[in-house]
Short mmCIF file of C-alpha atoms in Angstrom, two decimals:
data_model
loop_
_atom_site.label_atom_id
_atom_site.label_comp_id
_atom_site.label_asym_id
_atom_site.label_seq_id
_atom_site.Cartn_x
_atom_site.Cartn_y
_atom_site.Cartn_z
CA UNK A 1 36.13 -23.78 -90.25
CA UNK A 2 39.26 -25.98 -89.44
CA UNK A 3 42.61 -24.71 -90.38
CA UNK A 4 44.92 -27.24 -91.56
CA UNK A 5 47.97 -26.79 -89.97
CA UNK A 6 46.85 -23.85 -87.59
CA UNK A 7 48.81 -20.09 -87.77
CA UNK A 8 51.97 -21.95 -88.98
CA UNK A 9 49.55 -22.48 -92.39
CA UNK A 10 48.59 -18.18 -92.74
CA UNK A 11 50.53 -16.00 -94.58
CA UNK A 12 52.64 -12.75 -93.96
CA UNK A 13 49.78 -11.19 -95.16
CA UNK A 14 47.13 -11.74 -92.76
CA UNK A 15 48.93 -8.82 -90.08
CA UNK A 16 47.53 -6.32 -92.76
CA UNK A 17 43.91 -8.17 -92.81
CA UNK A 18 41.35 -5.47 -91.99
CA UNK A 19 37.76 -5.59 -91.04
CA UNK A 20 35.04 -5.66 -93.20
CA UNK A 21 33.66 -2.83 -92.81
CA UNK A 22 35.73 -0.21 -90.11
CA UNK A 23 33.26 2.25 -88.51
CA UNK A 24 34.41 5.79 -88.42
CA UNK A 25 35.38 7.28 -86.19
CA UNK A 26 32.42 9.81 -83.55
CA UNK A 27 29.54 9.29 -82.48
CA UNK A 28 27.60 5.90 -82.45
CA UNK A 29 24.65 6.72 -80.50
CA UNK A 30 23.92 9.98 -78.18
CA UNK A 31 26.58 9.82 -75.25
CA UNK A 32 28.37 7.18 -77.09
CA UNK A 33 31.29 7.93 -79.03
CA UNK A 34 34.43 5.88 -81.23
CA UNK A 35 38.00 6.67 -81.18
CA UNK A 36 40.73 4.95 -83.03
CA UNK A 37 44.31 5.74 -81.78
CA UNK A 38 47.05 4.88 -83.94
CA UNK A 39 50.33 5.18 -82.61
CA UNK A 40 53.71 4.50 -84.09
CA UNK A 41 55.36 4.31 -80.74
CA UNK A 42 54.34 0.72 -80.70
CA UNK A 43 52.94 0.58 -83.19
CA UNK A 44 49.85 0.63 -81.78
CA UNK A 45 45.86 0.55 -83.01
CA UNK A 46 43.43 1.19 -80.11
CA UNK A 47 39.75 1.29 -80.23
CA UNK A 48 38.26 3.29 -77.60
CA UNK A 49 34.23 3.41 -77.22
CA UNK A 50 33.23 6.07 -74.43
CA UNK A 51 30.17 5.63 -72.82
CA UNK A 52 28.81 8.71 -70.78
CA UNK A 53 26.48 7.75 -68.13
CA UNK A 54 24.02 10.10 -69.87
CA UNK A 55 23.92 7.78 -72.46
CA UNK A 56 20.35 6.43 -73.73
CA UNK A 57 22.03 2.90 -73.82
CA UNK A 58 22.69 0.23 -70.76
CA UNK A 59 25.83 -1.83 -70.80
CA UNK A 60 24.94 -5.42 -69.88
CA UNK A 61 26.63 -9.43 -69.83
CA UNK A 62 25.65 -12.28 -72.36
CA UNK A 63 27.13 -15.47 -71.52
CA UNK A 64 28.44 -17.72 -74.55
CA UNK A 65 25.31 -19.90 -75.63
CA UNK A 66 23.67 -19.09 -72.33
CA UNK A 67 25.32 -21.77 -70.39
CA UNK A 68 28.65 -22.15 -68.17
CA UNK A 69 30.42 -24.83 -71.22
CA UNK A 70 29.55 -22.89 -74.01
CA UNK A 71 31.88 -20.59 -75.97
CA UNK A 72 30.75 -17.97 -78.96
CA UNK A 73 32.64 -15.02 -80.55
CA UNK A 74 31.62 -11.65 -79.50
CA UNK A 75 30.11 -11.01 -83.11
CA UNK A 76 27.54 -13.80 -82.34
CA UNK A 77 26.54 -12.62 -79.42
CA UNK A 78 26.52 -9.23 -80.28
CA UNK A 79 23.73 -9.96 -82.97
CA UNK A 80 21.39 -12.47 -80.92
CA UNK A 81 21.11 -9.68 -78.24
CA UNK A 82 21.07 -6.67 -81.06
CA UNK A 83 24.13 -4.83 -79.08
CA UNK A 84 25.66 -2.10 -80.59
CA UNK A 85 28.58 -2.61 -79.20
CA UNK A 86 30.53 -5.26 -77.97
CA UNK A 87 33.67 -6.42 -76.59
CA UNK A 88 34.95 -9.98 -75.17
CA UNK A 89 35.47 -10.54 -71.12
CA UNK A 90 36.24 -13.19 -68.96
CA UNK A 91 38.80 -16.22 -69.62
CA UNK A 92 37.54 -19.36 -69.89
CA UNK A 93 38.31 -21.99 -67.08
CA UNK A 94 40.97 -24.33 -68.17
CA UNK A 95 39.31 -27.25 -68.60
CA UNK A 96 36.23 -25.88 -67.68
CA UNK A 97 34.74 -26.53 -71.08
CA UNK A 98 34.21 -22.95 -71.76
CA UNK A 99 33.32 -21.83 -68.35
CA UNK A 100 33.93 -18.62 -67.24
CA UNK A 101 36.75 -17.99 -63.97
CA UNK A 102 35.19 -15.53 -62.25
CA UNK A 103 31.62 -14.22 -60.76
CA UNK A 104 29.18 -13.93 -63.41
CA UNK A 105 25.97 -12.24 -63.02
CA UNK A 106 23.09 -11.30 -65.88
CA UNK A 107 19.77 -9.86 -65.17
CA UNK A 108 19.68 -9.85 -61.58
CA UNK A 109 20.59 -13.77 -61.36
CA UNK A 110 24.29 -14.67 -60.28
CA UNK A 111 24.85 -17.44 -62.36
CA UNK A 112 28.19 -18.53 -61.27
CA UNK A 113 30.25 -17.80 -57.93
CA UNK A 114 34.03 -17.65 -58.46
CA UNK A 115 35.90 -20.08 -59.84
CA UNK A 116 39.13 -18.03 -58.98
CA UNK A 117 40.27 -15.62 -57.08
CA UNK A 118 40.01 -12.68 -59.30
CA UNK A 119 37.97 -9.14 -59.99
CA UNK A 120 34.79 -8.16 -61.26
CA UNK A 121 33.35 -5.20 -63.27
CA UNK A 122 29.97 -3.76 -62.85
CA UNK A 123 27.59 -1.16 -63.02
CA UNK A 124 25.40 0.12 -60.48
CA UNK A 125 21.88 0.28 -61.61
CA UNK A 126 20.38 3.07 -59.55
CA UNK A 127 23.04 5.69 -60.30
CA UNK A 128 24.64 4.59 -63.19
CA UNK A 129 28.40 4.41 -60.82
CA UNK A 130 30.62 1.94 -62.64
CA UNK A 131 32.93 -0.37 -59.81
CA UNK A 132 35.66 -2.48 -60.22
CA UNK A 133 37.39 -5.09 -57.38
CA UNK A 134 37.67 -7.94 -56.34
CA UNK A 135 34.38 -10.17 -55.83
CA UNK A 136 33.21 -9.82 -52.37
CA UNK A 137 30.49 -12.52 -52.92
CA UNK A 138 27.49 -12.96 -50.21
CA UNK A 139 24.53 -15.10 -52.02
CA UNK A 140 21.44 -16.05 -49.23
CA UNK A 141 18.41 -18.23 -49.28
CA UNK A 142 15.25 -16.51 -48.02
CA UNK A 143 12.71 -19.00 -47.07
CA UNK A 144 9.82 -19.30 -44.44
CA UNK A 145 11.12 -16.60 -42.55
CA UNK A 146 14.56 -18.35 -42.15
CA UNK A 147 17.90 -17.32 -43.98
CA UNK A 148 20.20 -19.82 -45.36
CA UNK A 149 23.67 -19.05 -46.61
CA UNK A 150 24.33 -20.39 -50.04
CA UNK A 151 28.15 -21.06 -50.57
CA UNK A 152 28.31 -21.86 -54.19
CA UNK A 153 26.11 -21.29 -57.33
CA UNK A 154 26.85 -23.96 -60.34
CA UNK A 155 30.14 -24.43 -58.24
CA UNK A 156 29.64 -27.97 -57.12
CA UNK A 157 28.28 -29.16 -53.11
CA UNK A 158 28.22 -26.95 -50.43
CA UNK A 159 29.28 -27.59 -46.80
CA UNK A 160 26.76 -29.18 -44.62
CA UNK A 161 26.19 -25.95 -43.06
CA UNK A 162 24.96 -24.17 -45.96
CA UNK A 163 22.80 -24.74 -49.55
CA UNK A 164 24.07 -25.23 -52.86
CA UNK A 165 22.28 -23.57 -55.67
CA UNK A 166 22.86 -24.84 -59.54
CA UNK A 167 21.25 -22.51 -62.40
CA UNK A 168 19.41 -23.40 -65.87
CA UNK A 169 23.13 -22.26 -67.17
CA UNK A 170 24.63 -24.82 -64.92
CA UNK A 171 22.47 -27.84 -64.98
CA UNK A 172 24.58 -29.94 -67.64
CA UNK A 173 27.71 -28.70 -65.65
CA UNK A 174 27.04 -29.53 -61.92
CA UNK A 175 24.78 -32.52 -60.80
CA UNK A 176 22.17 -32.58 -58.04
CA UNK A 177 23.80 -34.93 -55.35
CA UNK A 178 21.59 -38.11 -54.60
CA UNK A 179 22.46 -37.72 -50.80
CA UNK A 180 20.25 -34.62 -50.73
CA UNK A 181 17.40 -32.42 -50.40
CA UNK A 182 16.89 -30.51 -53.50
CA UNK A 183 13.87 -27.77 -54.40
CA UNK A 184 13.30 -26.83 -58.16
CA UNK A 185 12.47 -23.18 -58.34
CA UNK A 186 12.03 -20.87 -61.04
CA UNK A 187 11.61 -17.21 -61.81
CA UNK A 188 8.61 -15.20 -60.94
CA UNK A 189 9.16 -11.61 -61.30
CA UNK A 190 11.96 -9.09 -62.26
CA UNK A 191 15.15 -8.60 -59.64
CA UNK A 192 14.62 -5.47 -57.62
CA UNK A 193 17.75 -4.01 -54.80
CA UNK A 194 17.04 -4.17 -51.15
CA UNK A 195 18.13 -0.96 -49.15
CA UNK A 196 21.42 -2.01 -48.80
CA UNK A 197 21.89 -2.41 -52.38
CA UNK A 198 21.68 -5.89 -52.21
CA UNK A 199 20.14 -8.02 -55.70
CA UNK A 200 16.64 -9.73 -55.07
CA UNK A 201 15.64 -12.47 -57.39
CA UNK A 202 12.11 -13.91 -56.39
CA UNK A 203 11.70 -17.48 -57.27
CA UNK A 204 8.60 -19.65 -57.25
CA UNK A 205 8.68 -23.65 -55.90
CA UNK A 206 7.86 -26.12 -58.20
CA UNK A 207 8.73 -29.09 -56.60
CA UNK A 208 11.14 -30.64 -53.54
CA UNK A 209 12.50 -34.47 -53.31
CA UNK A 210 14.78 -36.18 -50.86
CA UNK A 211 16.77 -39.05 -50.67
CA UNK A 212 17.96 -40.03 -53.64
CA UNK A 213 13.84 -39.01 -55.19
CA UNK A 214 14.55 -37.28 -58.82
CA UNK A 215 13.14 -33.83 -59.44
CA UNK A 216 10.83 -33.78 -62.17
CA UNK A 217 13.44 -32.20 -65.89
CA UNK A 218 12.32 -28.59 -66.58
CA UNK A 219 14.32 -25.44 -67.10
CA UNK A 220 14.16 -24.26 -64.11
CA UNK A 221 16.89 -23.42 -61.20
CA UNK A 222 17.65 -26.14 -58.17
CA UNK A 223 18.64 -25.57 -54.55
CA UNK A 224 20.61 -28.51 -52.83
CA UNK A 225 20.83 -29.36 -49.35
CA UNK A 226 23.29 -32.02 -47.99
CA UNK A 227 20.66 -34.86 -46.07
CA UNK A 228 21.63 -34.01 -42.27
CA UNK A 229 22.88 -30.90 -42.95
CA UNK A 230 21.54 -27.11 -41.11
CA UNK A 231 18.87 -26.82 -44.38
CA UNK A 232 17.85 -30.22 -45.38
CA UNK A 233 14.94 -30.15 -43.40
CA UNK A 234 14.11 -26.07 -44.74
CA UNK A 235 14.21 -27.05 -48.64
CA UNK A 236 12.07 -30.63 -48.10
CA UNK A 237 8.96 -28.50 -46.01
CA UNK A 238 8.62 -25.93 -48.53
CA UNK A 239 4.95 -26.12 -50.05
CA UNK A 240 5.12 -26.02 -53.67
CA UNK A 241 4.27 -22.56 -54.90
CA UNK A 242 5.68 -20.97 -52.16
CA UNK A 243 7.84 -17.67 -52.70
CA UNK A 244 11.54 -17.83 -51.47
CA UNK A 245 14.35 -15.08 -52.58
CA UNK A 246 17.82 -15.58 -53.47
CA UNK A 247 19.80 -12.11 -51.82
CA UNK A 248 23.21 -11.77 -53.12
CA UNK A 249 26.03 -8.87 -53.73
CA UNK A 250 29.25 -9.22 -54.90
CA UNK A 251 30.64 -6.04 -53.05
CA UNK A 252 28.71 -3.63 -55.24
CA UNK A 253 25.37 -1.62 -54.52
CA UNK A 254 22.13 -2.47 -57.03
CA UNK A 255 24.05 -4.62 -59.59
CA UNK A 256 22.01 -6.85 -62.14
CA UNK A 257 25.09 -7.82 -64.79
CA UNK A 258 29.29 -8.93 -63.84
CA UNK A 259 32.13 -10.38 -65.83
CA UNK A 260 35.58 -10.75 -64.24
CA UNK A 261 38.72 -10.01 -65.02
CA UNK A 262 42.46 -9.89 -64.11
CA UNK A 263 44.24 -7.70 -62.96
CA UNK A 264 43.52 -4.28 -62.29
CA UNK A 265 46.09 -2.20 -63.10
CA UNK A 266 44.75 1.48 -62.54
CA UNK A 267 43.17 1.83 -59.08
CA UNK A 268 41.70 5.14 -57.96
CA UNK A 269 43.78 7.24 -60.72
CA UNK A 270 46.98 5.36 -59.50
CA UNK A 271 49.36 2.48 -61.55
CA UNK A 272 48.87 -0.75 -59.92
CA UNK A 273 52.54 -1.46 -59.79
CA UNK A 274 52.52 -4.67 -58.55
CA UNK A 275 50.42 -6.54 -60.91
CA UNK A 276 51.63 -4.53 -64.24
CA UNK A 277 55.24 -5.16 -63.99
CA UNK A 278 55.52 -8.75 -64.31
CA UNK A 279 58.33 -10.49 -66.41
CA UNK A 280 56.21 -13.58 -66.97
CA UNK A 281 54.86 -13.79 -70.89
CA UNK A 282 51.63 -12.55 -69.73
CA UNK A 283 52.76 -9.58 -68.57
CA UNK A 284 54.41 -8.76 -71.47
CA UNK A 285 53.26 -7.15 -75.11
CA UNK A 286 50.14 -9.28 -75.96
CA UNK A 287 46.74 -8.25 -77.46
CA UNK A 288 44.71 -6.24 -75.03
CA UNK A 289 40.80 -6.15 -74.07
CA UNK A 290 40.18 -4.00 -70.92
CA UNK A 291 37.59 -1.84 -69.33
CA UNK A 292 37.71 1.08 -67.17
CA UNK A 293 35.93 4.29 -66.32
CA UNK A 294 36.53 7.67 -65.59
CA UNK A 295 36.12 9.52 -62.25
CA UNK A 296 32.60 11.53 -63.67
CA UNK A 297 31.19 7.57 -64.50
CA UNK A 298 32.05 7.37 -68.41
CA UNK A 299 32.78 3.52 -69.08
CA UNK A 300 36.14 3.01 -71.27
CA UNK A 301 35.53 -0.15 -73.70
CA UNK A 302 39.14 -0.90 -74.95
CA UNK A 303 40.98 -3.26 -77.40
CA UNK A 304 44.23 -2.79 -78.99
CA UNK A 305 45.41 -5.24 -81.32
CA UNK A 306 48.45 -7.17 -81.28
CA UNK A 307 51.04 -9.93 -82.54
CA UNK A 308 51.05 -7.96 -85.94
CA UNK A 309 53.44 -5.19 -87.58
CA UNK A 310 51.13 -2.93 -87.63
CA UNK A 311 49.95 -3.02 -83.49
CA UNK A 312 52.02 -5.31 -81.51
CA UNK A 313 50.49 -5.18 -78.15
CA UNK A 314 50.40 -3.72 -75.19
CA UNK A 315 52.22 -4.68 -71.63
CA UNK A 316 50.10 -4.38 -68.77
CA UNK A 317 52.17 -1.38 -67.93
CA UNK A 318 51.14 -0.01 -71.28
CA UNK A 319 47.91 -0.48 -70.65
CA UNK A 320 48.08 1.03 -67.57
CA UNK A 321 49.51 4.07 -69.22
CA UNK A 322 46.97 4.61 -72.05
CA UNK A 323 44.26 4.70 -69.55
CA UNK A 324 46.20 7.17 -67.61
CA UNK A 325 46.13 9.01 -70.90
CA UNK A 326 42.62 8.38 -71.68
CA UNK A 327 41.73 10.20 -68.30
CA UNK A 328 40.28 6.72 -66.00
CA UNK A 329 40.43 6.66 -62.61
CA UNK A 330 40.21 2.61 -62.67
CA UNK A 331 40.82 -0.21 -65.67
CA UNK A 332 40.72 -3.62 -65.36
CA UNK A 333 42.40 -6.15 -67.91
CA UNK A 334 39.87 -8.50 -69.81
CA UNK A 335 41.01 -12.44 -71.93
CA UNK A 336 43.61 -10.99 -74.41
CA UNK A 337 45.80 -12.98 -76.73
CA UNK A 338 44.10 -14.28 -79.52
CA UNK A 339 40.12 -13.61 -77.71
CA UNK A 340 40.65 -10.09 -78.27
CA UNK A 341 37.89 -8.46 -80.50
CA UNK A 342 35.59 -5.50 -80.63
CA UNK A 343 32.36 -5.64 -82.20
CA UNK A 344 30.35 -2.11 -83.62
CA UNK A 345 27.21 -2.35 -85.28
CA UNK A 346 27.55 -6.42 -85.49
CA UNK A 347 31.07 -6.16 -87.89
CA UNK A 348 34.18 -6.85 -85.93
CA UNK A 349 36.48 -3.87 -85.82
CA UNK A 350 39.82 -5.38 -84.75
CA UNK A 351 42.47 -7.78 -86.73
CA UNK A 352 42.38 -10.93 -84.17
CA UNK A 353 46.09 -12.20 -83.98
CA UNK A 354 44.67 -15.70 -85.08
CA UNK A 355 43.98 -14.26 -88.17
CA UNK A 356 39.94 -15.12 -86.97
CA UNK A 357 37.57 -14.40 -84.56
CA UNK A 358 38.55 -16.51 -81.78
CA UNK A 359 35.21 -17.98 -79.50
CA UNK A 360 35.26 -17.00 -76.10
CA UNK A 361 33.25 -17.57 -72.63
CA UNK A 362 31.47 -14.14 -72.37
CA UNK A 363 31.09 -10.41 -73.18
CA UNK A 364 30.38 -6.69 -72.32
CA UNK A 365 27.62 -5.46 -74.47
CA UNK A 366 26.24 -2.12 -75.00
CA UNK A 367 22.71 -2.13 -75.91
CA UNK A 368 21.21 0.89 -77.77
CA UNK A 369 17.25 1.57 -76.73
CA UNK A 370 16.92 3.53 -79.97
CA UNK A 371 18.19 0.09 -81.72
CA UNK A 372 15.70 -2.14 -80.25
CA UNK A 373 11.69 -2.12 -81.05
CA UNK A 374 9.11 -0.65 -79.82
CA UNK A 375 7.79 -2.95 -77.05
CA UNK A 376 10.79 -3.82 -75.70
CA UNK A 377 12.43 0.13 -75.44
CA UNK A 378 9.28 0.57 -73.47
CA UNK A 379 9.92 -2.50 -71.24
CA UNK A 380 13.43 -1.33 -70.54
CA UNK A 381 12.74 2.07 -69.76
CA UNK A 382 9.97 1.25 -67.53
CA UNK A 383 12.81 -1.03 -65.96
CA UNK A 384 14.78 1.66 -65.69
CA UNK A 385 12.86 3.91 -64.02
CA UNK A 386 11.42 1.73 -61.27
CA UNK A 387 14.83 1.01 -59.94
CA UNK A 388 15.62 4.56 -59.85
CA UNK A 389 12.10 5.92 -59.01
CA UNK A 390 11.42 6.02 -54.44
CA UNK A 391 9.36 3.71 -53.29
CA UNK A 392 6.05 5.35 -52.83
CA UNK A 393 6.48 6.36 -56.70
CA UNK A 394 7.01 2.21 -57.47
CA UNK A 395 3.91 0.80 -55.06
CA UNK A 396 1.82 3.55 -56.95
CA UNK A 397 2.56 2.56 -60.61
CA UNK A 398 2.67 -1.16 -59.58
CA UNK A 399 -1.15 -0.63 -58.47
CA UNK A 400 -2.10 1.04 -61.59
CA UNK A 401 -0.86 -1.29 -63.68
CA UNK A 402 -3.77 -3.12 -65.79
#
């Protein structure tokens, strides 16, 4: 839809636009609860969803149309992966055609190193421990018995001294150079930790070319190495089929999802004075999306509305504050403005200042097991256990399997 004229066109009336259909306030799923907070000191309308790590749900990233220049609203992608709850993340690039800024990572695969210096969200897998930071990123190539450093993923050529690597969700964004040695790989096998918490994606060669020779199309992921370079040589020799790795952290122990976000502004129970007390327009009262977590692990999913008589916004010193009162030990701010939206139960929840649900780059999705069928609630907590079970217990089930 295309509105003639843009906000200038809407009405006084759309500030008192509601949703659809509001979900009540409690509990959404065991361990996961609602809280709307209305507050005339604003005004103010927050929605708070608290997620207890005892909860028999797994918070997880969906990229916008599953590649770096797409954009979707949160209530699309909240239905295509069957979340219960969902709120946007990341900003968009500017002039990235819907790219996200920061590190991005989804099942086990870091699609994107940073654009930006900036700070990332995630949840370690093996105990459940939410972090927050900036992006300490470390990606290698294992291969032959050698280890390559790979400087950027979908982030254009890296030095000579190092391998590039460009993703299925990056192929129509960054272009294999011809002045290189290239190896199309794809997945074989789910991402497991090493034991320093480090991600493991095992990839399978399909095919290698050189000098200027084009790699066959297919959906798969491609390595780049600059002709001359330390790893030319390493990525034209490799036999097709051959297993290789891709070992990468961001900072964090066992993480398989990331979305990014700026800036914190609650670190370790304290007010990050420095980046809440801007004058600039950003730092002022705007829509708010933010996530943060308390010190026993419960994840804060956070939106207040904005731009409207009833909820004007929040500075980032107010929303520094209401996670103070909420009981977090660390928050991070998320795309506010006019991206701002909360999704329960695929109905939005919020009143986007736009007046509609604004597209955005990615989200933070909460995915129920109890919501999903059969097959696949077995899948996941099989998954869930094998990262958490010891070794012995994993070699064991992985030889009875049929």
């Amino acid at each position: 839809m295309t509105l003639l004229g843009g906000r200038a066109a809407l009405t006084a009336a759309v500030g008192d636009l509601r949703p659809c259909f509001e979900v009540p306030d409690g509990t959404l799923a065991p361990g996961v609860t609602l809280r709307t907070i209305r507050d005339p000191r604003g005004p103010w309308i927050t929605k708070v969803v608290e997620v207890s790590p005892s909860a028999v749900s797994r918070i997880d990233a969906v990229l916008a149309q599953d590649t770096l220049k797409g954009l979707e609203t949160t209530s699309s992608m909240a239905r295509r992966t069957g979340a219960l709850v969902a709120i946007n993340a990341d900003y968009a690039l500017v002039g990235g055609g819907g790219r996200p800024v920061h590190a991005f990572a989804k099942d086990g695969r870091l699609v994107q190193t940073p654009q930006l210096l900036g700070r990332n969200f995630a949840v370690e897998s093996r105990t459940l421990t939410p972090k927050l930071g900036y992006a300490r990123v470390d990606v290698r190539l294992l291969a032959a018995g050698r280890t390559a450093p790979i400087e950027k993923i979908n982030s254009g050529r890296s030095a000579t001294s190092t391998v590039s690597l460009t993703t299925v969700e990056g192929l129509g964004t960054v272009n294999v150079p011809d002045n290189s040695c290239a190896a199309r790989i794809k997945v074989a096998g789910a991402p497991s930790f090493d034991s320093g918490g480090r991600t493991l994606q095992t990839y399978q060669v399909v095919q290698t070319a050189c000098g200027g020779a084009s790699l066959a199309p297919g959906s798969d992921d491609v390595l780049t190495a600059s002709i001359g370079g330390t790893y030319a040589a390493l990525l034209r020799d490799l036999p097709v089929g051959a297993v290789v790795r891709v070992s990468w952290t961001l900072g964090f122990r066992d993480v398989l999802d990331s979305v990014g976000g700026n800036p914190t502004v609650l670190e370790n129970g304290s007010v990050v004075t420095g980046n809440v007390d801007g004058t600039d327009p950003f730092s002022k009262r705007n829509p708010r999306t933010a996530v943060g977590y308390r010190p026993d692990g419960t994840v804060l999913l956070v939106t207040v509305d904005g731009r409207r008589s009833g909820s004007v916004g929040m500075s980032l010193r107010e929303l520094a504050s209401l996670f103070v009162r909420l009981g977090a030990s660390d928050a991070l701010n998320l795309d506010g403005g006019g991206s701002t939206s909360m999704v329960i139960n695929r109905e939005l929840q919020n009143v986007p200042s736009d007046g509609f649900e604004r597209p955005v780059t990615n989200a933070i999705v909460l995915v129920d097991l109890g919501a999903v069928d059969v097959a696949e609630a077995t899948e996941l907590i099989i998954e869930s256990w094998l990262l958490r079970a010891p070794k012995r217990a994993v070699k064991d089930w992985d030889a009875s399997r049929p």
